[in-house]
Tab-separated table of C-alpha atoms in Angstrom:
chain	number	residue	atom	x	y	z
A	1	UNK	CA	-50.027	-127.953	-114.096
A	2	UNK	CA	-47.192	-125.391	-114.278
A	3	UNK	CA	-48.096	-124.173	-110.780
A	4	UNK	CA	-47.943	-127.721	-109.384
A	5	UNK	CA	-44.591	-128.325	-111.067
A	6	UNK	CA	-43.200	-125.135	-109.540
A	7	UNK	CA	-44.495	-126.121	-106.102
A	8	UNK	CA	-42.770	-129.506	-106.528
A	9	UNK	CA	-39.420	-127.915	-107.342
A	10	UNK	CA	-39.650	-125.348	-104.545
A	11	UNK	CA	-40.722	-127.928	-101.948
A	12	UNK	CA	-37.935	-130.305	-103.000
A	13	UNK	CA	-35.362	-127.538	-102.744
A	14	UNK	CA	-36.773	-126.478	-99.360
A	15	UNK	CA	-36.463	-130.042	-98.034
A	16	UNK	CA	-32.792	-130.081	-99.055
A	17	UNK	CA	-32.154	-126.675	-97.496
A	18	UNK	CA	-33.769	-127.698	-94.199
A	19	UNK	CA	-31.575	-130.808	-93.978
A	20	UNK	CA	-28.374	-128.917	-94.841
A	21	UNK	CA	-28.975	-125.855	-92.658
A	22	UNK	CA	-30.232	-127.614	-89.537
A	23	UNK	CA	-28.562	-131.036	-89.776
A	24	UNK	CA	-25.426	-130.449	-91.845
A	25	UNK	CA	-23.414	-133.584	-92.536
A	26	UNK	CA	-25.577	-135.408	-90.014
A	27	UNK	CA	-28.373	-135.164	-92.584
A	28	UNK	CA	-26.622	-137.802	-94.689
A	29	UNK	CA	-26.407	-140.063	-91.636
A	30	UNK	CA	-30.093	-139.480	-90.882
A	31	UNK	CA	-31.031	-140.440	-94.436
A	32	UNK	CA	-28.898	-143.576	-94.265
A	33	UNK	CA	-30.450	-144.590	-90.933
A	34	UNK	CA	-33.949	-144.127	-92.332
A	35	UNK	CA	-33.239	-146.199	-95.443
A	36	UNK	CA	-31.630	-148.903	-93.346
A	37	UNK	CA	-34.688	-149.003	-91.118
A	38	UNK	CA	-36.950	-149.462	-94.142
A	39	UNK	CA	-34.773	-152.270	-95.490
A	40	UNK	CA	-34.679	-154.074	-92.134
A	41	UNK	CA	-38.453	-153.758	-91.783
A	42	UNK	CA	-39.032	-155.184	-95.274
A	43	UNK	CA	-36.661	-158.091	-94.604
A	44	UNK	CA	-38.312	-158.811	-91.254
A	45	UNK	CA	-41.775	-158.832	-92.806
A	46	UNK	CA	-40.599	-161.342	-95.412
A	47	UNK	CA	-39.220	-163.582	-92.659
A	48	UNK	CA	-42.536	-163.245	-90.803
A	49	UNK	CA	-44.504	-164.392	-93.856
A	50	UNK	CA	-42.064	-167.086	-95.002
A	51	UNK	CA	-41.490	-168.908	-91.698
A	52	UNK	CA	-43.352	-170.494	-88.831
A	53	UNK	CA	-42.606	-170.873	-85.148
A	54	UNK	CA	-40.091	-168.714	-83.240
A	55	UNK	CA	-38.568	-167.212	-86.408
A	56	UNK	CA	-41.929	-165.750	-87.393
A	57	UNK	CA	-42.500	-164.003	-84.077
A	58	UNK	CA	-38.913	-162.784	-83.745
A	59	UNK	CA	-39.226	-161.316	-87.241
A	60	UNK	CA	-42.506	-159.612	-86.307
A	61	UNK	CA	-40.855	-158.083	-83.245
A	62	UNK	CA	-37.971	-156.857	-85.434
A	63	UNK	CA	-40.395	-155.337	-87.942
A	64	UNK	CA	-42.010	-153.382	-85.106
A	65	UNK	CA	-38.772	-152.402	-83.368
A	66	UNK	CA	-36.822	-151.243	-86.460
A	67	UNK	CA	-38.917	-148.132	-87.226
A	68	UNK	CA	-39.094	-147.299	-83.510
A	69	UNK	CA	-35.308	-147.499	-83.308
A	70	UNK	CA	-35.007	-145.085	-86.226
A	71	UNK	CA	-37.323	-142.598	-84.504
A	72	UNK	CA	-35.409	-142.922	-81.221
A	73	UNK	CA	-32.125	-142.211	-83.020
A	74	UNK	CA	-33.629	-139.037	-84.461
A	75	UNK	CA	-34.906	-137.961	-81.040
A	76	UNK	CA	-31.536	-138.565	-79.361
A	77	UNK	CA	-29.853	-136.475	-82.025
A	78	UNK	CA	-32.461	-133.761	-81.355
A	79	UNK	CA	-33.258	-133.726	-85.048
A	80	UNK	CA	-36.665	-135.373	-85.161
A	81	UNK	CA	-38.334	-132.082	-86.062
A	82	UNK	CA	-35.840	-131.611	-88.905
A	83	UNK	CA	-36.644	-135.054	-90.283
A	84	UNK	CA	-40.391	-134.487	-89.983
A	85	UNK	CA	-40.199	-131.088	-91.622
A	86	UNK	CA	-37.969	-132.300	-94.475
A	87	UNK	CA	-40.153	-135.380	-94.952
A	88	UNK	CA	-43.300	-133.256	-95.166
A	89	UNK	CA	-41.680	-130.953	-97.720
A	90	UNK	CA	-40.412	-133.900	-99.749
A	91	UNK	CA	-43.839	-135.510	-99.639
A	92	UNK	CA	-45.333	-132.261	-100.928
A	93	UNK	CA	-42.709	-132.149	-103.685
A	94	UNK	CA	-43.373	-135.720	-104.791
A	95	UNK	CA	-47.159	-135.321	-104.652
A	96	UNK	CA	-47.166	-132.045	-106.564
A	97	UNK	CA	-44.717	-133.382	-109.143
A	98	UNK	CA	-46.732	-136.502	-109.831
A	99	UNK	CA	-49.949	-134.504	-109.942
A	100	UNK	CA	-48.434	-132.137	-112.514
A	101	UNK	CA	-47.258	-135.032	-114.672
A	102	UNK	CA	-50.649	-136.748	-114.328
A	103	UNK	CA	-52.422	-133.541	-115.402
A	104	UNK	CA	-50.220	-133.386	-118.470
A	105	UNK	CA	-51.173	-136.927	-119.426
A	106	UNK	CA	-54.911	-136.702	-118.684
A	107	UNK	CA	-55.872	-136.422	-122.354
A	108	UNK	CA	-53.972	-139.531	-123.385
A	109	UNK	CA	-57.157	-141.600	-123.416
A	110	UNK	CA	-59.430	-139.475	-125.622
A	111	UNK	CA	-63.214	-139.588	-125.626
A	112	UNK	CA	-65.306	-139.719	-128.795
A	113	UNK	CA	-68.756	-138.215	-129.399
A	114	UNK	CA	-71.533	-140.625	-128.482
A	115	UNK	CA	-75.284	-140.691	-129.029
A	116	UNK	CA	-77.544	-141.311	-126.075
A	117	UNK	CA	-78.679	-144.959	-126.035
A	118	UNK	CA	-82.351	-145.597	-126.845
A	119	UNK	CA	-82.687	-148.947	-125.083
A	120	UNK	CA	-80.036	-149.350	-122.377
A	121	UNK	CA	-80.155	-152.470	-120.209
A	122	UNK	CA	-78.373	-152.458	-116.860
A	123	UNK	CA	-77.668	-155.532	-114.743
A	124	UNK	CA	-77.488	-154.786	-111.020
A	125	UNK	CA	-76.225	-156.918	-108.145
A	126	UNK	CA	-78.052	-155.814	-104.967
A	127	UNK	CA	-75.329	-157.279	-102.722
A	128	UNK	CA	-72.374	-155.708	-104.469
A	129	UNK	CA	-70.341	-153.207	-102.484
A	130	UNK	CA	-72.331	-153.905	-99.330
A	131	UNK	CA	-75.642	-152.874	-100.882
A	132	UNK	CA	-74.730	-149.780	-102.923
A	133	UNK	CA	-77.540	-150.420	-105.396
A	134	UNK	CA	-80.140	-149.731	-102.712
A	135	UNK	CA	-78.111	-147.146	-100.816
A	136	UNK	CA	-77.774	-144.903	-103.888
A	137	UNK	CA	-81.187	-145.796	-105.370
A	138	UNK	CA	-79.506	-146.895	-108.583
A	139	UNK	CA	-82.477	-148.848	-109.901
A	140	UNK	CA	-84.907	-145.966	-109.475
A	141	UNK	CA	-82.531	-143.421	-110.981
A	142	UNK	CA	-81.683	-145.649	-113.954
A	143	UNK	CA	-85.339	-146.366	-114.726
A	144	UNK	CA	-86.119	-142.655	-114.507
A	145	UNK	CA	-83.571	-142.160	-117.281
A	146	UNK	CA	-85.275	-144.775	-119.458
A	147	UNK	CA	-83.057	-147.762	-118.732
A	148	UNK	CA	-84.302	-151.313	-118.316
A	149	UNK	CA	-82.909	-152.772	-115.092
A	150	UNK	CA	-82.306	-156.479	-114.521
A	151	UNK	CA	-81.862	-157.244	-110.819
A	152	UNK	CA	-79.832	-160.338	-109.948
A	153	UNK	CA	-81.330	-162.759	-107.454
A	154	UNK	CA	-78.907	-162.888	-104.498
A	155	UNK	CA	-80.167	-166.328	-103.490
A	156	UNK	CA	-79.213	-168.144	-106.685
A	157	UNK	CA	-76.432	-168.109	-109.242
A	158	UNK	CA	-77.224	-166.380	-112.503
A	159	UNK	CA	-75.213	-166.289	-115.713
A	160	UNK	CA	-74.701	-162.542	-116.181
A	161	UNK	CA	-73.105	-163.033	-119.599
A	162	UNK	CA	-76.190	-164.886	-120.798
A	163	UNK	CA	-78.422	-162.173	-119.358
A	164	UNK	CA	-76.455	-159.593	-121.332
A	165	UNK	CA	-76.700	-161.619	-124.559
A	166	UNK	CA	-80.462	-161.927	-124.165
A	167	UNK	CA	-80.709	-158.191	-123.599
A	168	UNK	CA	-78.861	-157.461	-126.854
A	169	UNK	CA	-81.035	-160.009	-128.658
A	170	UNK	CA	-84.083	-158.065	-127.393
A	171	UNK	CA	-82.720	-154.876	-128.914
A	172	UNK	CA	-80.519	-153.355	-126.227
A	173	UNK	CA	-78.142	-150.787	-127.717
A	174	UNK	CA	-76.104	-150.588	-124.482
A	175	UNK	CA	-75.427	-153.017	-121.643
A	176	UNK	CA	-74.039	-152.096	-118.267
A	177	UNK	CA	-73.318	-153.458	-114.812
A	178	UNK	CA	-73.615	-152.243	-111.252
A	179	UNK	CA	-71.358	-154.792	-109.595
A	180	UNK	CA	-67.818	-155.954	-108.950
A	181	UNK	CA	-64.969	-156.075	-111.445
A	182	UNK	CA	-65.419	-159.801	-112.104
A	183	UNK	CA	-69.033	-159.242	-113.151
A	184	UNK	CA	-68.010	-156.160	-115.122
A	185	UNK	CA	-65.573	-158.264	-117.152
A	186	UNK	CA	-68.157	-160.902	-118.099
A	187	UNK	CA	-70.667	-158.363	-119.376
A	188	UNK	CA	-67.929	-156.274	-121.020
A	189	UNK	CA	-66.976	-159.356	-123.023
A	190	UNK	CA	-70.541	-159.614	-124.362
A	191	UNK	CA	-70.574	-155.897	-125.216
A	192	UNK	CA	-67.321	-156.282	-127.153
A	193	UNK	CA	-68.574	-159.430	-128.875
A	194	UNK	CA	-71.851	-157.785	-129.957
A	195	UNK	CA	-70.358	-154.360	-130.722
A	196	UNK	CA	-72.547	-152.347	-128.340
A	197	UNK	CA	-71.358	-149.753	-125.794
A	198	UNK	CA	-70.729	-150.778	-122.218
A	199	UNK	CA	-71.604	-148.787	-119.089
A	200	UNK	CA	-69.639	-149.152	-115.842
A	201	UNK	CA	-71.457	-148.306	-112.608
A	202	UNK	CA	-69.046	-148.158	-109.676
A	203	UNK	CA	-71.144	-150.182	-107.245
A	204	UNK	CA	-68.500	-152.788	-106.396
A	205	UNK	CA	-66.245	-152.949	-103.369
A	206	UNK	CA	-62.998	-151.767	-104.953
A	207	UNK	CA	-64.052	-150.563	-108.404
A	208	UNK	CA	-60.528	-150.625	-109.870
A	209	UNK	CA	-61.810	-150.553	-113.445
A	210	UNK	CA	-64.097	-147.605	-112.678
A	211	UNK	CA	-61.227	-145.790	-110.977
A	212	UNK	CA	-58.966	-146.121	-114.015
A	213	UNK	CA	-61.783	-144.883	-116.248
A	214	UNK	CA	-61.921	-141.732	-114.141
A	215	UNK	CA	-65.366	-142.459	-112.676
A	216	UNK	CA	-66.627	-141.322	-109.293
A	217	UNK	CA	-66.306	-144.247	-106.860
A	218	UNK	CA	-67.881	-142.382	-103.956
A	219	UNK	CA	-71.217	-141.873	-105.700
A	220	UNK	CA	-71.983	-144.585	-108.282
A	221	UNK	CA	-75.190	-142.812	-109.338
A	222	UNK	CA	-73.047	-140.226	-111.176
A	223	UNK	CA	-72.054	-142.964	-113.635
A	224	UNK	CA	-75.639	-142.869	-114.927
A	225	UNK	CA	-74.995	-139.378	-116.307
A	226	UNK	CA	-73.414	-141.133	-119.279
A	227	UNK	CA	-76.904	-142.154	-120.444
A	228	UNK	CA	-77.782	-138.541	-121.215
A	229	UNK	CA	-74.431	-136.769	-121.612
A	230	UNK	CA	-71.700	-139.257	-122.336
A	231	UNK	CA	-68.557	-139.759	-124.367
A	232	UNK	CA	-67.150	-143.025	-125.624
A	233	UNK	CA	-63.748	-144.444	-124.727
A	234	UNK	CA	-62.183	-147.228	-126.788
A	235	UNK	CA	-60.385	-149.425	-124.286
A	236	UNK	CA	-58.589	-152.742	-124.382
A	237	UNK	CA	-59.885	-156.028	-123.052
A	238	UNK	CA	-57.621	-158.662	-121.549
A	239	UNK	CA	-58.119	-162.365	-122.002
A	240	UNK	CA	-56.682	-165.305	-120.093
A	241	UNK	CA	-57.521	-168.497	-121.939
A	242	UNK	CA	-61.151	-167.968	-122.925
A	243	UNK	CA	-61.944	-165.742	-119.915
A	244	UNK	CA	-62.038	-161.923	-120.203
A	245	UNK	CA	-60.556	-159.561	-117.640
A	246	UNK	CA	-60.715	-155.792	-117.321
A	247	UNK	CA	-58.075	-155.479	-114.570
A	248	UNK	CA	-55.699	-158.398	-114.120
A	249	UNK	CA	-55.043	-162.102	-113.862
A	250	UNK	CA	-52.828	-163.310	-111.005
A	251	UNK	CA	-50.838	-166.516	-110.668
A	252	UNK	CA	-48.874	-168.018	-107.796
A	253	UNK	CA	-49.239	-167.292	-104.100
A	254	UNK	CA	-52.347	-165.110	-104.213
A	255	UNK	CA	-54.269	-167.444	-106.491
A	256	UNK	CA	-53.258	-170.452	-104.376
A	257	UNK	CA	-54.289	-168.828	-101.098
A	258	UNK	CA	-57.710	-167.607	-102.213
A	259	UNK	CA	-58.627	-171.065	-103.534
A	260	UNK	CA	-58.196	-172.619	-100.093
A	261	UNK	CA	-61.591	-173.753	-98.696
A	262	UNK	CA	-60.712	-172.075	-95.381
A	263	UNK	CA	-59.913	-168.689	-96.923
A	264	UNK	CA	-63.450	-167.292	-96.898
A	265	UNK	CA	-63.972	-168.122	-93.219
A	266	UNK	CA	-60.621	-166.852	-91.895
A	267	UNK	CA	-58.568	-164.922	-94.443
A	268	UNK	CA	-55.706	-163.838	-92.171
A	269	UNK	CA	-55.142	-167.180	-90.434
A	270	UNK	CA	-55.374	-169.098	-93.711
A	271	UNK	CA	-52.938	-166.762	-95.449
A	272	UNK	CA	-50.371	-166.959	-92.643
A	273	UNK	CA	-50.715	-170.726	-92.566
A	274	UNK	CA	-50.190	-171.272	-96.308
A	275	UNK	CA	-47.630	-168.615	-97.199
A	276	UNK	CA	-44.493	-170.237	-95.695
A	277	UNK	CA	-44.765	-173.324	-97.899
A	278	UNK	CA	-45.762	-171.291	-100.951
A	279	UNK	CA	-42.947	-168.760	-100.570
A	280	UNK	CA	-40.396	-171.507	-99.953
A	281	UNK	CA	-41.881	-173.387	-102.950
A	282	UNK	CA	-42.544	-176.509	-100.879
A	283	UNK	CA	-46.090	-176.468	-102.220
A	284	UNK	CA	-47.779	-174.914	-105.210
A	285	UNK	CA	-46.746	-175.071	-108.848
A	286	UNK	CA	-43.400	-173.919	-110.194
A	287	UNK	CA	-44.202	-171.281	-112.766
A	288	UNK	CA	-42.412	-170.156	-115.901
A	289	UNK	CA	-43.464	-166.922	-117.582
A	290	UNK	CA	-42.663	-166.092	-121.203
A	291	UNK	CA	-43.442	-162.628	-122.546
A	292	UNK	CA	-42.102	-161.279	-125.838
A	293	UNK	CA	-38.699	-162.939	-125.581
A	294	UNK	CA	-38.302	-162.543	-121.804
A	295	UNK	CA	-38.461	-165.593	-119.536
A	296	UNK	CA	-39.032	-165.463	-115.778
A	297	UNK	CA	-38.249	-168.741	-114.033
A	298	UNK	CA	-39.968	-169.869	-110.860
A	299	UNK	CA	-41.524	-166.624	-109.563
A	300	UNK	CA	-43.677	-166.830	-106.457
A	301	UNK	CA	-46.290	-164.489	-107.892
A	302	UNK	CA	-47.154	-163.127	-111.322
A	303	UNK	CA	-49.608	-160.364	-112.203
A	304	UNK	CA	-50.723	-159.906	-115.810
A	305	UNK	CA	-52.727	-156.702	-116.224
A	306	UNK	CA	-54.851	-155.138	-118.921
A	307	UNK	CA	-52.346	-152.320	-119.646
A	308	UNK	CA	-49.481	-151.735	-117.206
A	309	UNK	CA	-49.938	-150.275	-113.762
A	310	UNK	CA	-48.110	-147.115	-112.800
A	311	UNK	CA	-44.876	-147.236	-110.848
A	312	UNK	CA	-45.816	-144.705	-108.228
A	313	UNK	CA	-45.332	-146.983	-105.248
A	314	UNK	CA	-42.640	-149.325	-104.023
A	315	UNK	CA	-44.060	-152.509	-105.498
A	316	UNK	CA	-44.639	-150.948	-108.891
A	317	UNK	CA	-48.416	-151.084	-108.602
A	318	UNK	CA	-50.893	-148.269	-108.674
A	319	UNK	CA	-53.459	-147.059	-111.151
A	320	UNK	CA	-53.300	-147.392	-114.881
A	321	UNK	CA	-52.857	-144.060	-116.610
A	322	UNK	CA	-54.490	-145.450	-119.746
A	323	UNK	CA	-56.425	-148.484	-120.888
A	324	UNK	CA	-55.871	-148.159	-124.630
A	325	UNK	CA	-52.133	-148.813	-125.113
A	326	UNK	CA	-52.772	-152.264	-126.565
A	327	UNK	CA	-50.332	-154.084	-124.254
A	328	UNK	CA	-50.386	-156.238	-121.149
A	329	UNK	CA	-48.454	-155.288	-118.059
A	330	UNK	CA	-46.423	-158.104	-116.487
A	331	UNK	CA	-45.093	-158.060	-112.931
A	332	UNK	CA	-43.189	-161.043	-111.573
A	333	UNK	CA	-42.105	-161.318	-107.930
A	334	UNK	CA	-39.236	-163.634	-107.026
A	335	UNK	CA	-37.968	-163.324	-103.459
A	336	UNK	CA	-35.740	-166.092	-102.106
A	337	UNK	CA	-34.284	-164.451	-99.023
A	338	UNK	CA	-34.532	-161.500	-96.681
A	339	UNK	CA	-31.926	-159.508	-98.637
A	340	UNK	CA	-34.071	-159.639	-101.776
A	341	UNK	CA	-37.112	-158.659	-99.718
A	342	UNK	CA	-35.211	-155.608	-98.484
A	343	UNK	CA	-34.210	-154.850	-102.078
A	344	UNK	CA	-37.864	-154.609	-103.107
A	345	UNK	CA	-37.798	-151.208	-101.397
A	346	UNK	CA	-35.970	-150.193	-104.576
A	347	UNK	CA	-39.203	-150.701	-106.530
A	348	UNK	CA	-39.006	-151.629	-110.193
A	349	UNK	CA	-35.183	-151.654	-110.074
A	350	UNK	CA	-35.114	-154.479	-107.551
A	351	UNK	CA	-33.688	-157.846	-108.600
A	352	UNK	CA	-36.737	-159.432	-106.980
A	353	UNK	CA	-39.139	-157.698	-109.381
A	354	UNK	CA	-39.567	-158.146	-113.108
A	355	UNK	CA	-41.697	-155.491	-114.792
A	356	UNK	CA	-42.376	-155.388	-118.520
A	357	UNK	CA	-45.061	-155.049	-121.171
A	358	UNK	CA	-46.079	-157.524	-123.874
A	359	UNK	CA	-48.882	-158.283	-126.305
A	360	UNK	CA	-48.991	-161.967	-125.289
A	361	UNK	CA	-47.916	-163.779	-122.137
A	362	UNK	CA	-47.657	-167.521	-121.532
A	363	UNK	CA	-47.649	-168.833	-117.955
A	364	UNK	CA	-46.531	-172.465	-117.774
A	365	UNK	CA	-46.378	-174.792	-114.797
A	366	UNK	CA	-44.880	-178.083	-113.692
A	367	UNK	CA	-48.415	-179.130	-112.742
A	368	UNK	CA	-51.237	-179.828	-115.225
A	369	UNK	CA	-53.595	-177.283	-113.642
A	370	UNK	CA	-52.905	-173.687	-112.649
A	371	UNK	CA	-54.926	-171.563	-110.245
A	372	UNK	CA	-55.683	-168.110	-111.609
A	373	UNK	CA	-57.244	-165.108	-109.909
A	374	UNK	CA	-59.213	-163.241	-112.602
A	375	UNK	CA	-60.387	-159.804	-111.468
A	376	UNK	CA	-60.553	-161.129	-107.930
A	377	UNK	CA	-62.343	-164.413	-108.757
A	378	UNK	CA	-60.323	-167.616	-108.505
A	379	UNK	CA	-60.584	-170.450	-111.045
A	380	UNK	CA	-58.448	-173.378	-112.214
A	381	UNK	CA	-57.148	-173.604	-115.794
A	382	UNK	CA	-55.030	-176.153	-117.708
A	383	UNK	CA	-51.368	-175.257	-118.236
A	384	UNK	CA	-49.923	-173.529	-120.127
A	385	UNK	CA	-52.164	-170.491	-119.751
A	386	UNK	CA	-52.145	-167.973	-122.599
A	387	UNK	CA	-52.885	-164.314	-121.879
A	388	UNK	CA	-53.437	-161.721	-124.570
A	389	UNK	CA	-54.851	-158.261	-125.085
A	390	UNK	CA	-57.543	-157.211	-127.545
A	391	UNK	CA	-56.760	-153.575	-128.409
A	392	UNK	CA	-59.736	-151.223	-128.527
A	393	UNK	CA	-62.193	-154.102	-128.261
A	394	UNK	CA	-64.481	-152.363	-125.768
A	395	UNK	CA	-66.586	-149.230	-126.272
A	396	UNK	CA	-67.132	-147.764	-122.815
A	397	UNK	CA	-69.680	-144.992	-122.329
A	398	UNK	CA	-68.646	-142.619	-119.531
A	399	UNK	CA	-70.039	-139.285	-118.311
A	400	UNK	CA	-68.626	-136.247	-120.071
A	401	UNK	CA	-67.868	-134.705	-116.680
A	402	UNK	CA	-66.147	-137.067	-114.253
A	403	UNK	CA	-63.394	-136.798	-111.627
A	404	UNK	CA	-60.736	-137.931	-114.093
A	405	UNK	CA	-57.988	-140.482	-114.035
A	406	UNK	CA	-55.628	-139.528	-111.244
A	407	UNK	CA	-53.178	-142.262	-112.061
A	408	UNK	CA	-49.921	-142.598	-110.176
A	409	UNK	CA	-47.096	-141.864	-112.571
A	410	UNK	CA	-43.326	-142.284	-112.292
A	411	UNK	CA	-41.752	-139.163	-110.835
A	412	UNK	CA	-39.627	-137.673	-113.600
A	413	UNK	CA	-37.873	-134.600	-112.226
A	414	UNK	CA	-36.692	-133.574	-115.693
A	415	UNK	CA	-40.332	-133.588	-116.805
A	416	UNK	CA	-41.393	-131.611	-113.737
A	417	UNK	CA	-38.692	-129.011	-114.434
A	418	UNK	CA	-39.800	-128.755	-118.059
A	419	UNK	CA	-43.410	-128.129	-116.994
A	420	UNK	CA	-42.343	-125.552	-114.411
A	421	UNK	CA	-40.388	-123.550	-116.965
A	422	UNK	CA	-42.800	-123.850	-119.882
A	423	UNK	CA	-45.011	-120.901	-118.925
A	424	UNK	CA	-42.082	-118.670	-118.096
A	425	UNK	CA	-40.393	-119.286	-121.418
A	426	UNK	CA	-43.628	-118.740	-123.307
A	427	UNK	CA	-44.122	-115.430	-121.510
A	428	UNK	CA	-40.531	-114.432	-122.290
A	429	UNK	CA	-41.074	-115.005	-125.997
A	430	UNK	CA	-44.278	-112.970	-126.075
A	431	UNK	CA	-43.670	-109.451	-127.348
A	432	UNK	CA	-45.812	-106.468	-126.253
A	433	UNK	CA	-48.154	-105.160	-128.913
């Protein structure tokens, strides 16, 4: 971690030196041009999504032309190579700095000793993730380790929560799922309710929950190692109304779009058709969010997450560095014009974004029913909708050896500098024997 921190500082300094030595004062102009291009692109994309007709297509053309114009300006100034070189060095600095900070925080979600389960029951969805259950021979490998496997019938709906309850009633001392995050949440709720460990098998399409647990998403069969050599994590469980969630619950534009009957057949066309009215608030409910004394009026979109997401990217979303902080993350997006859309490039400091944490969140609406996307599955709930977190409710069994949680973390240069100098100071204090 000290080595990565030192690389971050050296690369950042090198990027500055390259700009000063080869561009001089023009380096400031180059930076300003680049930032302006990003802002124009963001504003144009908002206009593209929020309007129909000629405005939409003019905005799309502007979004394509703006970055090209920035590149052309660099070429004409004969400084494109300087910009590329400085950008690469800065990217290395940011990546190494965040990696060093993430390494420092890896142990923040500790594992506890766990006994190998005697009667594990695993529910597997053969269609999940495009057929990962068959591709990785998950059923055969699980049964070879002594697990009972319940295969879902792809041709009919089955209540996975009820299947999990029956398994515990039959004596299961662990329940697990090879499936998507929505299915994971339903079975996790039963595990928390019955006080038995829960096993996550990363056989879904996105596997966000598995990713934040540090599991291997490329090979879901490695998750089965927990059955013979596992540790237990105590993680939080989110709840929206009476429904559990392991990742997040979304309100507003996303939830409205995915509930459209046409969405499954043509996602892009349906989204582009519905967004202008939703963003302009001509359709859809007007939301009010209350979270620990903070009120957000009329946002277009709200995301309530089981623990806050990192702030490593522009929108403030990323991975969660921990799942045991006992709080909900709340992100509200309120963009009324192109200027605010451009301001979102400022990330969590933008006036269009509200980012906070809370133990309870209430989402109210001017309509009696609210559409909610829960771990990617859309349902309708009566308003107001109450969200809360249940700290440490879930005992998750994970392999002792796993890739680890590589969560995006805020880049804190003071923290990077502290890590870079820690080893040197320790060596300076050490006296020869």
